[in-house]
PDB file of C-alpha atoms in Angstrom:
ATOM      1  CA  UNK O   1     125.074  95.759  84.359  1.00 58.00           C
ATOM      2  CA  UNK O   2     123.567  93.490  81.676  1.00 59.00           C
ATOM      3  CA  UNK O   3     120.029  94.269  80.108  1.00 58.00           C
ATOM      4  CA  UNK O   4     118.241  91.062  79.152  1.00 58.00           C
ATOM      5  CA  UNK O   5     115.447  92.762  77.947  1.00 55.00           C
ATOM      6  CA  UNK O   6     111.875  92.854  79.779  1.00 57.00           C
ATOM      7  CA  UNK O   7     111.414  89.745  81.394  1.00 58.00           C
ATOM      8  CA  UNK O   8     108.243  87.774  80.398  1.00 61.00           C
ATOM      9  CA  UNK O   9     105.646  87.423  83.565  1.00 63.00           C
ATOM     10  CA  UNK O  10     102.306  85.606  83.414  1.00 66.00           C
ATOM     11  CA  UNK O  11      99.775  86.437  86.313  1.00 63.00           C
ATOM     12  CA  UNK O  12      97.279  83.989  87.584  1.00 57.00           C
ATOM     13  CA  UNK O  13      94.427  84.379  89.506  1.00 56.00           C
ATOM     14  CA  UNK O  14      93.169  81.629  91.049  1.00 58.00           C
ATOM     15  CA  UNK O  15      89.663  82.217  92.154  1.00 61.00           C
ATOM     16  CA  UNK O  16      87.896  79.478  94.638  1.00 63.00           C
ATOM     17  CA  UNK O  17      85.151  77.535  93.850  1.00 68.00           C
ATOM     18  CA  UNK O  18      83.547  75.381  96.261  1.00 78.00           C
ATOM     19  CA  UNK O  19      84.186  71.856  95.727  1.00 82.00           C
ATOM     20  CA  UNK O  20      80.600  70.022  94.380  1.00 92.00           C
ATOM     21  CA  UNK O  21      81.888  66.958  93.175  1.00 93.00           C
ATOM     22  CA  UNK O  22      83.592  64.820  95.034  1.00 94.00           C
ATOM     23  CA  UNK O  23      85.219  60.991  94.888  1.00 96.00           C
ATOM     24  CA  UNK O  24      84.023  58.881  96.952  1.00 96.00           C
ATOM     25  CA  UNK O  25      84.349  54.625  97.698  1.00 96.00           C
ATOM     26  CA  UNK O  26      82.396  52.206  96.484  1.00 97.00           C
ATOM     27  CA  UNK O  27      81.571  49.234  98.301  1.00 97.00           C
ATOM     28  CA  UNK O  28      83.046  45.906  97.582  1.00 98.00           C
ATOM     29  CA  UNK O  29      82.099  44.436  94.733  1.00 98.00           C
ATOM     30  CA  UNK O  30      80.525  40.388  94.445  1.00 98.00           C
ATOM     31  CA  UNK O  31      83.099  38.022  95.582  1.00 98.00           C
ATOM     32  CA  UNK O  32      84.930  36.715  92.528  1.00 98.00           C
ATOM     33  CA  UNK O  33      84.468  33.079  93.931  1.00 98.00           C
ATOM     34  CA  UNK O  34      80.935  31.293  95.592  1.00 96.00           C
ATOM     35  CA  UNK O  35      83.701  29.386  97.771  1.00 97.00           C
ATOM     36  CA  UNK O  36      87.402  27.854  98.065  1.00 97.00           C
ATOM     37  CA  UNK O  37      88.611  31.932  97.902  1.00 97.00           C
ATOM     38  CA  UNK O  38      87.791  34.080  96.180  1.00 98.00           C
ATOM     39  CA  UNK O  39      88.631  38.431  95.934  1.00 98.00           C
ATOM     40  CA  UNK O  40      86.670  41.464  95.925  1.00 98.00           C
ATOM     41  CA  UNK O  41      87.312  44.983  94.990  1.00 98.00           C
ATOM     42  CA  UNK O  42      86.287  48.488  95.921  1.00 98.00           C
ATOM     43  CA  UNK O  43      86.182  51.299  93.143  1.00 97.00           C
ATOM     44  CA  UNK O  44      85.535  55.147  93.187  1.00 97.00           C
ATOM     45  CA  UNK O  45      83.015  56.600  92.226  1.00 97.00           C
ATOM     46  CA  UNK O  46      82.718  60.713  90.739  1.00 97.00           C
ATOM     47  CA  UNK O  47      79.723  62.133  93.406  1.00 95.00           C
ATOM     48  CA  UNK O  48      77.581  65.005  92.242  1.00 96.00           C
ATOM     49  CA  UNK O  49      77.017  66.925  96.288  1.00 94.00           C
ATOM     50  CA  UNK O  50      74.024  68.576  94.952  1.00 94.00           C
ATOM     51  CA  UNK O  51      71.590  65.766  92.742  1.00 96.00           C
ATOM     52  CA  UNK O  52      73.453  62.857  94.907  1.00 95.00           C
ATOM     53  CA  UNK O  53      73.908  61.130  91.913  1.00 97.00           C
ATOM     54  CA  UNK O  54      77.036  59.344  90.259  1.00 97.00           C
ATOM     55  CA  UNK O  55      78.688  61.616  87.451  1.00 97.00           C
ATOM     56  CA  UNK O  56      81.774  60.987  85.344  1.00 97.00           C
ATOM     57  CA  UNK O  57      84.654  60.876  86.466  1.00 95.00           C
ATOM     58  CA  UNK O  58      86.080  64.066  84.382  1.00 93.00           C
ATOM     59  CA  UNK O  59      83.702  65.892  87.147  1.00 93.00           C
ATOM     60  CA  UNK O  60      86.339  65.019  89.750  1.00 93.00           C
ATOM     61  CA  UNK O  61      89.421  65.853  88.228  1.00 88.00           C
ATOM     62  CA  UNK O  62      88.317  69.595  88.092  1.00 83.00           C
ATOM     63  CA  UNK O  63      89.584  69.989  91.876  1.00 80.00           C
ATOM     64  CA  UNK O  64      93.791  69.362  92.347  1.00 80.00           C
ATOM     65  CA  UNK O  65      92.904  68.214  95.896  1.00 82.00           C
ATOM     66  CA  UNK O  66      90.605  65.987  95.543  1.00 87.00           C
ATOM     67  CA  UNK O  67      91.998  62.901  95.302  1.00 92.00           C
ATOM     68  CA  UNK O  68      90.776  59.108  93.936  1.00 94.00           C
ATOM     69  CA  UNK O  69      90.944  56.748  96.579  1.00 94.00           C
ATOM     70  CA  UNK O  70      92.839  53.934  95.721  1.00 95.00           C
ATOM     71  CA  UNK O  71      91.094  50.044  94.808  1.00 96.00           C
ATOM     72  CA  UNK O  72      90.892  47.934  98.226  1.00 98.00           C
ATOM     73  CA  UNK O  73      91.035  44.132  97.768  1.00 98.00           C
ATOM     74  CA  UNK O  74      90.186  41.606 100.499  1.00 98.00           C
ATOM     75  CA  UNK O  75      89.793  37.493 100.345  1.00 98.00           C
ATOM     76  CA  UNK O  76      86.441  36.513 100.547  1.00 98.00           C
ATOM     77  CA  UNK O  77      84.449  32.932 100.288  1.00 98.00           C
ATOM     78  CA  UNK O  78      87.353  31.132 102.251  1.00 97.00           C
ATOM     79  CA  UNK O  79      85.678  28.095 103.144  1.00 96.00           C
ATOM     80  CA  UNK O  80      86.266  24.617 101.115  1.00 96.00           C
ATOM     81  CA  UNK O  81      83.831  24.184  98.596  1.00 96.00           C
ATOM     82  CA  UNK O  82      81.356  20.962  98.943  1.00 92.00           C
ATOM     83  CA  UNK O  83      82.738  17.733  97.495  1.00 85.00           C
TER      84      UNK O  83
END
């Protein structure tokens, strides 16, 4: 039997907090074009639950499961622009 000595252990203790900031979805930004096509975006946003006010976003990353929606994009402004 081989003795490797004693064996290093780390113990963790996890305790839960609820979550009170939170990501959430913007919603679209101003078309990038008045007409002939144009894009917007969407964003996310850090959300403080309890002043209901925007935070930064180091708030957010705090909580492993809450996660940063990803940026949406959509066409906007399709139609021709006047001669």
């Amino acid at each position: 039997i081989r003795d490797s000595g004693p064996a290093d252990s780390t113990v963790q203790f996890i305790f839960y907090q609820p979550i009170i900031h939170r990501w959430r979805e913007t919603d679209f930004f101003p078309c990038s074009a008045t007409c002939g096509g144009g894009y917007q975006l969407t964003s996310a946003e850090c959300y403080d639950l309890r002043s209901n006010r925007v935070v930064a976003d180091q708030y957010c990353h705090y909580y492993p499961e809450n996660i940063k929606p990803k940026p949406k994009l959509q066409e906007c402004n399709l139609d021709p622009c006047p001669a």
